[in-house]
């Protein structure tokens, strides 16, 4: 006899809680950025409880300051130096469906439990992959997908990112703190390529400290470092199951969802995730199908977005090759 909805709930709960919630590692086991920024909650991290948009404070210019002599009159002006970026919530889901015919074919309680666990795992993986594939999305504010890294680094000065444009945020000295940086000139990846990118994205003396790229480009850099006997790794990253190198203070790793020929150098203090409290890979109860087919379904839900409070602290590069 098929499991009841109440029994499905018990099986699902036990599966997700087993072995110290190891099953939930599924959400983070294939994307280094998701593991680092979402599971470890490094960089910017906002777990919020309401609202259609996420407010991210942005400081783009300093207060009034300067040198003065003994009898000088000091400025009492208050410069408007704080604004904010606003990021829309994005929504992803993974679906688990168990048809009655499949339940009947998996006779016995143990077989039914295994079937349910397999469907739960599929739903978790599909939700994860849906989010991870969009980490590099370029659509910006008007897209239904994440404001991904290609949105963050977009050089269109009039295209809104976080409801701000590069031309719309100008500091007192004329600089544009909301500048996107994406280098597109074809080049062979090298240590000099990475150094150039990190210099270009340096803000307040701090260069990007994390880098993500493809397997092919990563292997090229690993080969260069081995030849120079300068091969080092970041232990916490390696322990999480990801390839990694440490290059002059920056952890470089591979992300399987990275578009071909790309490298991103990011400052972890200025990038991260905002996730709704009710949408942090939450799940719905099992319920009967509404399509007319005989069976039950459950969904894994994720509600949030990739956010930044300083675009100039990051840089991307496309058209890179290994030879």
Tab-separated table of C-alpha atoms in Angstrom:
chain	number	residue	atom	x	y	z
A	1	UNK	CA	0.000	0.000	0.000
A	2	UNK	CA	1.438	3.414	-0.961
A	3	UNK	CA	2.654	5.667	1.814
A	4	UNK	CA	0.161	8.241	3.063
A	5	UNK	CA	0.935	11.966	2.823
A	6	UNK	CA	1.658	11.986	6.560
A	7	UNK	CA	4.114	9.100	6.115
A	8	UNK	CA	5.728	10.916	3.188
A	9	UNK	CA	6.290	13.891	5.486
A	10	UNK	CA	8.002	11.665	8.062
A	11	UNK	CA	10.255	10.048	5.440
A	12	UNK	CA	11.179	13.462	4.030
A	13	UNK	CA	11.916	14.942	7.446
A	14	UNK	CA	14.038	11.953	8.479
A	15	UNK	CA	15.973	12.052	5.215
A	16	UNK	CA	16.788	15.760	5.550
A	17	UNK	CA	17.802	15.426	9.212
A	18	UNK	CA	19.841	12.226	8.932
A	19	UNK	CA	23.590	12.290	9.694
A	20	UNK	CA	23.584	15.879	10.884
A	21	UNK	CA	21.733	17.177	7.838
A	22	UNK	CA	24.374	15.891	5.437
A	23	UNK	CA	21.687	15.574	2.777
A	24	UNK	CA	21.470	19.362	2.603
A	25	UNK	CA	25.077	19.461	1.383
A	26	UNK	CA	23.534	18.599	-1.983
A	27	UNK	CA	22.647	22.270	-2.312
A	28	UNK	CA	26.292	23.331	-2.241
A	29	UNK	CA	28.388	20.438	-3.537
A	30	UNK	CA	28.790	21.515	-7.170
A	31	UNK	CA	29.231	25.318	-7.025
A	32	UNK	CA	32.092	26.840	-5.080
A	33	UNK	CA	30.452	30.266	-5.048
A	34	UNK	CA	27.261	28.880	-3.546
A	35	UNK	CA	29.214	26.903	-0.973
A	36	UNK	CA	31.373	29.892	0.000
A	37	UNK	CA	28.904	32.757	-0.158
A	38	UNK	CA	25.694	30.975	0.826
A	39	UNK	CA	26.524	27.976	2.992
A	40	UNK	CA	29.494	29.589	4.780
A	41	UNK	CA	27.766	32.987	4.557
A	42	UNK	CA	30.997	34.747	3.628
A	43	UNK	CA	31.040	38.225	2.172
A	44	UNK	CA	27.743	40.090	2.058
A	45	UNK	CA	25.014	37.976	3.636
A	46	UNK	CA	21.446	39.034	4.280
A	47	UNK	CA	18.827	36.633	5.600
A	48	UNK	CA	15.721	38.789	5.611
A	49	UNK	CA	12.097	38.320	6.458
A	50	UNK	CA	10.017	40.402	4.087
A	51	UNK	CA	9.733	42.798	1.192
A	52	UNK	CA	9.837	42.460	-2.580
A	53	UNK	CA	13.283	44.048	-2.832
A	54	UNK	CA	16.522	43.797	-0.907
A	55	UNK	CA	18.067	47.096	0.206
A	56	UNK	CA	21.872	47.089	0.134
A	57	UNK	CA	23.517	50.258	1.567
A	58	UNK	CA	26.139	51.794	-0.704
A	59	UNK	CA	28.779	54.244	0.464
A	60	UNK	CA	30.284	55.919	-2.565
A	61	UNK	CA	31.881	59.156	-1.343
A	62	UNK	CA	33.467	60.443	1.849
A	63	UNK	CA	32.250	63.093	4.269
A	64	UNK	CA	33.492	66.660	4.103
A	65	UNK	CA	37.177	66.728	5.094
A	66	UNK	CA	40.404	68.607	4.450
A	67	UNK	CA	43.369	70.393	5.982
A	68	UNK	CA	42.933	73.577	7.989
A	69	UNK	CA	44.983	76.164	9.837
A	70	UNK	CA	44.443	77.570	13.316
A	71	UNK	CA	41.944	80.311	12.496
A	72	UNK	CA	40.215	78.703	9.490
A	73	UNK	CA	36.468	78.222	9.397
A	74	UNK	CA	35.648	74.573	8.903
A	75	UNK	CA	32.884	73.374	6.623
A	76	UNK	CA	29.717	72.303	8.376
A	77	UNK	CA	28.155	70.919	5.211
A	78	UNK	CA	26.775	67.410	5.374
A	79	UNK	CA	27.488	65.705	2.099
A	80	UNK	CA	24.853	63.185	1.017
A	81	UNK	CA	27.256	60.255	0.858
A	82	UNK	CA	25.023	57.238	1.414
A	83	UNK	CA	22.616	55.710	-1.049
A	84	UNK	CA	21.479	52.160	-1.591
A	85	UNK	CA	21.074	49.582	-4.287
A	86	UNK	CA	17.836	47.612	-4.499
A	87	UNK	CA	17.722	44.053	-5.766
A	88	UNK	CA	14.540	42.232	-6.729
A	89	UNK	CA	13.869	38.799	-5.274
A	90	UNK	CA	14.372	35.953	-7.726
A	91	UNK	CA	12.540	32.665	-7.323
A	92	UNK	CA	13.637	29.121	-8.147
A	93	UNK	CA	12.131	25.701	-7.477
A	94	UNK	CA	12.822	22.005	-7.840
A	95	UNK	CA	9.952	19.550	-8.156
A	96	UNK	CA	9.521	16.033	-6.759
A	97	UNK	CA	6.622	13.994	-8.096
A	98	UNK	CA	5.700	10.434	-7.195
A	99	UNK	CA	3.110	8.793	-9.421
A	100	UNK	CA	0.861	6.129	-7.948
A	101	UNK	CA	1.921	3.679	-10.653
A	102	UNK	CA	5.571	4.051	-9.572
A	103	UNK	CA	4.612	3.482	-5.947
A	104	UNK	CA	2.784	0.278	-6.848
A	105	UNK	CA	5.816	-0.970	-8.769
A	106	UNK	CA	8.065	-0.346	-5.755
A	107	UNK	CA	6.363	-2.833	-3.480
A	108	UNK	CA	7.417	-2.951	0.149
A	109	UNK	CA	8.095	-0.205	2.652
A	110	UNK	CA	11.866	-0.140	2.076
A	111	UNK	CA	11.498	0.194	-1.691
A	112	UNK	CA	8.933	2.963	-1.278
A	113	UNK	CA	11.191	4.881	1.095
A	114	UNK	CA	14.090	4.610	-1.369
A	115	UNK	CA	11.833	5.882	-4.150
A	116	UNK	CA	10.790	8.876	-2.052
A	117	UNK	CA	14.376	9.689	-1.059
A	118	UNK	CA	15.460	9.516	-4.688
A	119	UNK	CA	12.724	11.967	-5.702
A	120	UNK	CA	13.642	14.336	-2.858
A	121	UNK	CA	17.293	14.285	-3.917
A	122	UNK	CA	16.321	14.990	-7.534
A	123	UNK	CA	14.262	17.999	-6.433
A	124	UNK	CA	17.120	19.347	-4.310
A	125	UNK	CA	19.612	18.963	-7.150
A	126	UNK	CA	17.345	20.564	-9.726
A	127	UNK	CA	16.684	23.595	-7.497
A	128	UNK	CA	20.404	23.931	-6.797
A	129	UNK	CA	21.313	23.691	-10.473
A	130	UNK	CA	18.677	26.263	-11.388
A	131	UNK	CA	20.265	28.788	-9.013
A	132	UNK	CA	23.880	27.862	-9.797
A	133	UNK	CA	23.446	28.170	-13.568
A	134	UNK	CA	22.286	31.754	-13.106
A	135	UNK	CA	25.228	32.879	-10.964
A	136	UNK	CA	26.750	34.207	-14.185
A	137	UNK	CA	23.556	35.656	-15.702
A	138	UNK	CA	23.819	38.904	-17.646
A	139	UNK	CA	20.179	40.001	-17.673
A	140	UNK	CA	20.343	42.636	-14.951
A	141	UNK	CA	17.377	44.170	-13.159
A	142	UNK	CA	14.773	43.368	-15.810
A	143	UNK	CA	15.561	39.660	-16.023
A	144	UNK	CA	13.620	36.958	-14.138
A	145	UNK	CA	16.986	35.369	-13.302
A	146	UNK	CA	19.678	36.334	-10.811
A	147	UNK	CA	21.584	39.582	-11.160
A	148	UNK	CA	24.617	37.394	-11.847
A	149	UNK	CA	28.282	38.184	-12.261
A	150	UNK	CA	27.912	39.234	-15.896
A	151	UNK	CA	25.284	41.711	-14.684
A	152	UNK	CA	27.560	42.889	-11.889
A	153	UNK	CA	30.450	43.474	-14.325
A	154	UNK	CA	28.402	44.823	-17.245
A	155	UNK	CA	30.075	47.915	-18.729
A	156	UNK	CA	26.918	49.486	-20.145
A	157	UNK	CA	27.001	52.777	-18.216
A	158	UNK	CA	23.247	53.335	-18.605
A	159	UNK	CA	22.059	49.825	-17.747
A	160	UNK	CA	20.619	49.578	-14.247
A	161	UNK	CA	22.106	47.106	-11.805
A	162	UNK	CA	20.546	47.190	-8.349
A	163	UNK	CA	18.398	50.084	-9.669
A	164	UNK	CA	21.524	52.217	-10.095
A	165	UNK	CA	23.455	53.011	-13.251
A	166	UNK	CA	27.128	53.792	-13.636
A	167	UNK	CA	26.323	57.239	-15.003
A	168	UNK	CA	23.819	57.830	-12.219
A	169	UNK	CA	26.287	57.507	-9.325
A	170	UNK	CA	29.067	60.098	-9.623
A	171	UNK	CA	31.399	61.009	-6.756
A	172	UNK	CA	32.527	64.559	-5.957
A	173	UNK	CA	35.825	63.988	-7.794
A	174	UNK	CA	33.987	62.898	-10.940
A	175	UNK	CA	34.704	59.188	-10.580
A	176	UNK	CA	31.954	56.602	-11.006
A	177	UNK	CA	31.864	54.215	-8.039
A	178	UNK	CA	29.111	52.075	-9.598
A	179	UNK	CA	31.259	51.207	-12.604
A	180	UNK	CA	31.024	47.710	-14.072
A	181	UNK	CA	34.276	46.165	-15.271
A	182	UNK	CA	34.440	43.495	-17.950
A	183	UNK	CA	37.529	43.067	-20.127
A	184	UNK	CA	36.795	41.448	-23.499
A	185	UNK	CA	40.077	41.602	-25.435
A	186	UNK	CA	41.134	38.064	-26.485
A	187	UNK	CA	44.151	36.863	-24.495
A	188	UNK	CA	45.963	33.787	-23.235
A	189	UNK	CA	45.489	33.422	-19.491
A	190	UNK	CA	48.609	34.025	-17.398
A	191	UNK	CA	49.643	35.280	-13.996
A	192	UNK	CA	50.026	38.737	-15.530
A	193	UNK	CA	46.406	38.541	-16.731
A	194	UNK	CA	45.251	37.902	-13.173
A	195	UNK	CA	47.500	40.615	-11.743
A	196	UNK	CA	46.138	43.153	-14.222
A	197	UNK	CA	42.569	42.298	-13.297
A	198	UNK	CA	43.253	42.559	-9.569
A	199	UNK	CA	44.996	45.923	-9.955
A	200	UNK	CA	42.095	47.260	-11.998
A	201	UNK	CA	39.556	46.240	-9.344
A	202	UNK	CA	41.508	47.458	-6.311
A	203	UNK	CA	39.424	49.647	-3.980
A	204	UNK	CA	40.754	51.333	-0.848
A	205	UNK	CA	43.979	49.355	-1.191
A	206	UNK	CA	42.194	45.993	-1.295
A	207	UNK	CA	42.365	43.709	-4.322
A	208	UNK	CA	39.925	40.897	-5.137
A	209	UNK	CA	40.493	37.881	-2.888
A	210	UNK	CA	38.485	35.206	-4.686
A	211	UNK	CA	38.586	34.112	-8.313
A	212	UNK	CA	36.447	31.661	-10.269
A	213	UNK	CA	37.116	30.259	-13.706
A	214	UNK	CA	36.777	27.162	-15.896
A	215	UNK	CA	38.595	23.844	-15.582
A	216	UNK	CA	40.650	24.563	-18.699
A	217	UNK	CA	41.864	27.991	-17.570
A	218	UNK	CA	42.432	26.773	-14.003
A	219	UNK	CA	44.615	23.904	-15.241
A	220	UNK	CA	46.709	26.340	-17.298
A	221	UNK	CA	47.446	28.479	-14.230
A	222	UNK	CA	48.130	25.382	-12.109
A	223	UNK	CA	50.704	24.254	-14.673
A	224	UNK	CA	52.426	27.642	-14.619
A	225	UNK	CA	52.650	27.636	-10.827
A	226	UNK	CA	53.964	24.067	-10.704
A	227	UNK	CA	56.734	24.904	-13.144
A	228	UNK	CA	57.668	27.884	-10.990
A	229	UNK	CA	57.414	25.725	-7.840
A	230	UNK	CA	54.878	28.163	-6.428
A	231	UNK	CA	51.950	25.775	-6.103
A	232	UNK	CA	49.854	26.417	-3.001
A	233	UNK	CA	46.285	25.599	-2.063
A	234	UNK	CA	43.602	26.942	0.215
A	235	UNK	CA	42.925	24.207	2.772
A	236	UNK	CA	39.313	25.101	3.666
A	237	UNK	CA	38.383	25.207	-0.022
A	238	UNK	CA	40.052	21.855	-0.652
A	239	UNK	CA	38.288	20.321	2.340
A	240	UNK	CA	34.979	21.381	0.814
A	241	UNK	CA	35.823	19.264	-2.239
A	242	UNK	CA	36.853	21.972	-4.710
A	243	UNK	CA	40.049	22.472	-6.690
A	244	UNK	CA	41.864	25.596	-5.614
A	245	UNK	CA	45.043	27.648	-5.839
A	246	UNK	CA	46.243	30.608	-3.817
A	247	UNK	CA	47.772	33.276	-6.023
A	248	UNK	CA	49.326	36.208	-4.198
A	249	UNK	CA	46.580	36.151	-1.591
A	250	UNK	CA	43.664	35.343	-3.910
A	251	UNK	CA	41.956	31.942	-3.830
A	252	UNK	CA	41.328	30.756	-7.385
A	253	UNK	CA	38.926	27.883	-7.947
A	254	UNK	CA	36.764	26.186	-10.553
A	255	UNK	CA	33.029	26.582	-10.916
A	256	UNK	CA	31.356	24.060	-13.211
A	257	UNK	CA	28.711	26.585	-14.217
A	258	UNK	CA	31.253	29.163	-15.420
A	259	UNK	CA	30.807	30.211	-19.078
A	260	UNK	CA	33.639	29.189	-21.383
A	261	UNK	CA	36.648	31.509	-21.565
A	262	UNK	CA	35.703	33.540	-18.481
A	263	UNK	CA	37.438	34.515	-15.258
A	264	UNK	CA	35.994	36.625	-12.464
A	265	UNK	CA	38.027	38.253	-9.684
A	266	UNK	CA	35.797	39.260	-6.774
A	267	UNK	CA	36.204	41.082	-3.481
A	268	UNK	CA	34.359	38.954	-0.945
A	269	UNK	CA	33.590	42.010	1.217
A	270	UNK	CA	31.444	43.439	-1.544
A	271	UNK	CA	29.513	40.494	-2.972
A	272	UNK	CA	27.217	37.857	-1.540
A	273	UNK	CA	23.673	36.567	-1.271
A	274	UNK	CA	20.426	37.873	0.096
A	275	UNK	CA	17.983	35.062	0.856
A	276	UNK	CA	14.457	35.197	2.261
A	277	UNK	CA	14.007	33.378	5.558
A	278	UNK	CA	11.124	31.386	4.100
A	279	UNK	CA	12.978	30.642	0.878
A	280	UNK	CA	16.337	29.229	1.935
A	281	UNK	CA	15.833	25.918	0.117
A	282	UNK	CA	12.523	25.540	1.927
A	283	UNK	CA	10.106	22.779	1.003
A	284	UNK	CA	6.370	22.519	0.619
A	285	UNK	CA	4.305	19.692	2.140
A	286	UNK	CA	3.484	16.680	-0.014
A	287	UNK	CA	0.077	17.007	-1.621
A	288	UNK	CA	-2.064	15.292	-4.235
A	289	UNK	CA	-1.433	16.257	-7.851
A	290	UNK	CA	-3.861	18.814	-9.272
A	291	UNK	CA	-3.336	17.819	-12.916
A	292	UNK	CA	-5.685	14.848	-12.725
A	293	UNK	CA	-2.886	12.291	-12.668
A	294	UNK	CA	-2.696	10.016	-9.665
A	295	UNK	CA	0.220	10.869	-7.396
A	296	UNK	CA	1.724	13.387	-4.970
A	297	UNK	CA	4.259	16.200	-5.304
A	298	UNK	CA	6.541	18.359	-3.173
A	299	UNK	CA	8.662	21.363	-4.127
A	300	UNK	CA	11.988	22.810	-2.953
A	301	UNK	CA	11.866	26.625	-3.024
A	302	UNK	CA	14.627	29.246	-3.112
A	303	UNK	CA	13.975	33.004	-2.970
A	304	UNK	CA	16.835	35.502	-3.084
A	305	UNK	CA	19.423	37.155	-5.281
A	306	UNK	CA	23.123	37.771	-5.729
A	307	UNK	CA	23.988	41.247	-4.411
A	308	UNK	CA	26.868	43.718	-4.292
A	309	UNK	CA	27.506	47.043	-2.585
A	310	UNK	CA	30.491	48.093	-4.693
A	311	UNK	CA	30.722	47.162	-8.373
A	312	UNK	CA	34.207	48.620	-8.772
A	313	UNK	CA	35.607	46.005	-6.396
A	314	UNK	CA	35.021	43.232	-8.943
A	315	UNK	CA	36.079	42.500	-12.490
A	316	UNK	CA	35.349	39.929	-15.142
A	317	UNK	CA	37.157	38.884	-18.271
A	318	UNK	CA	35.944	36.983	-21.317
A	319	UNK	CA	37.666	35.612	-24.428
A	320	UNK	CA	40.442	33.962	-22.438
A	321	UNK	CA	42.154	30.855	-23.784
A	322	UNK	CA	44.697	28.387	-22.433
A	323	UNK	CA	46.994	28.587	-25.471
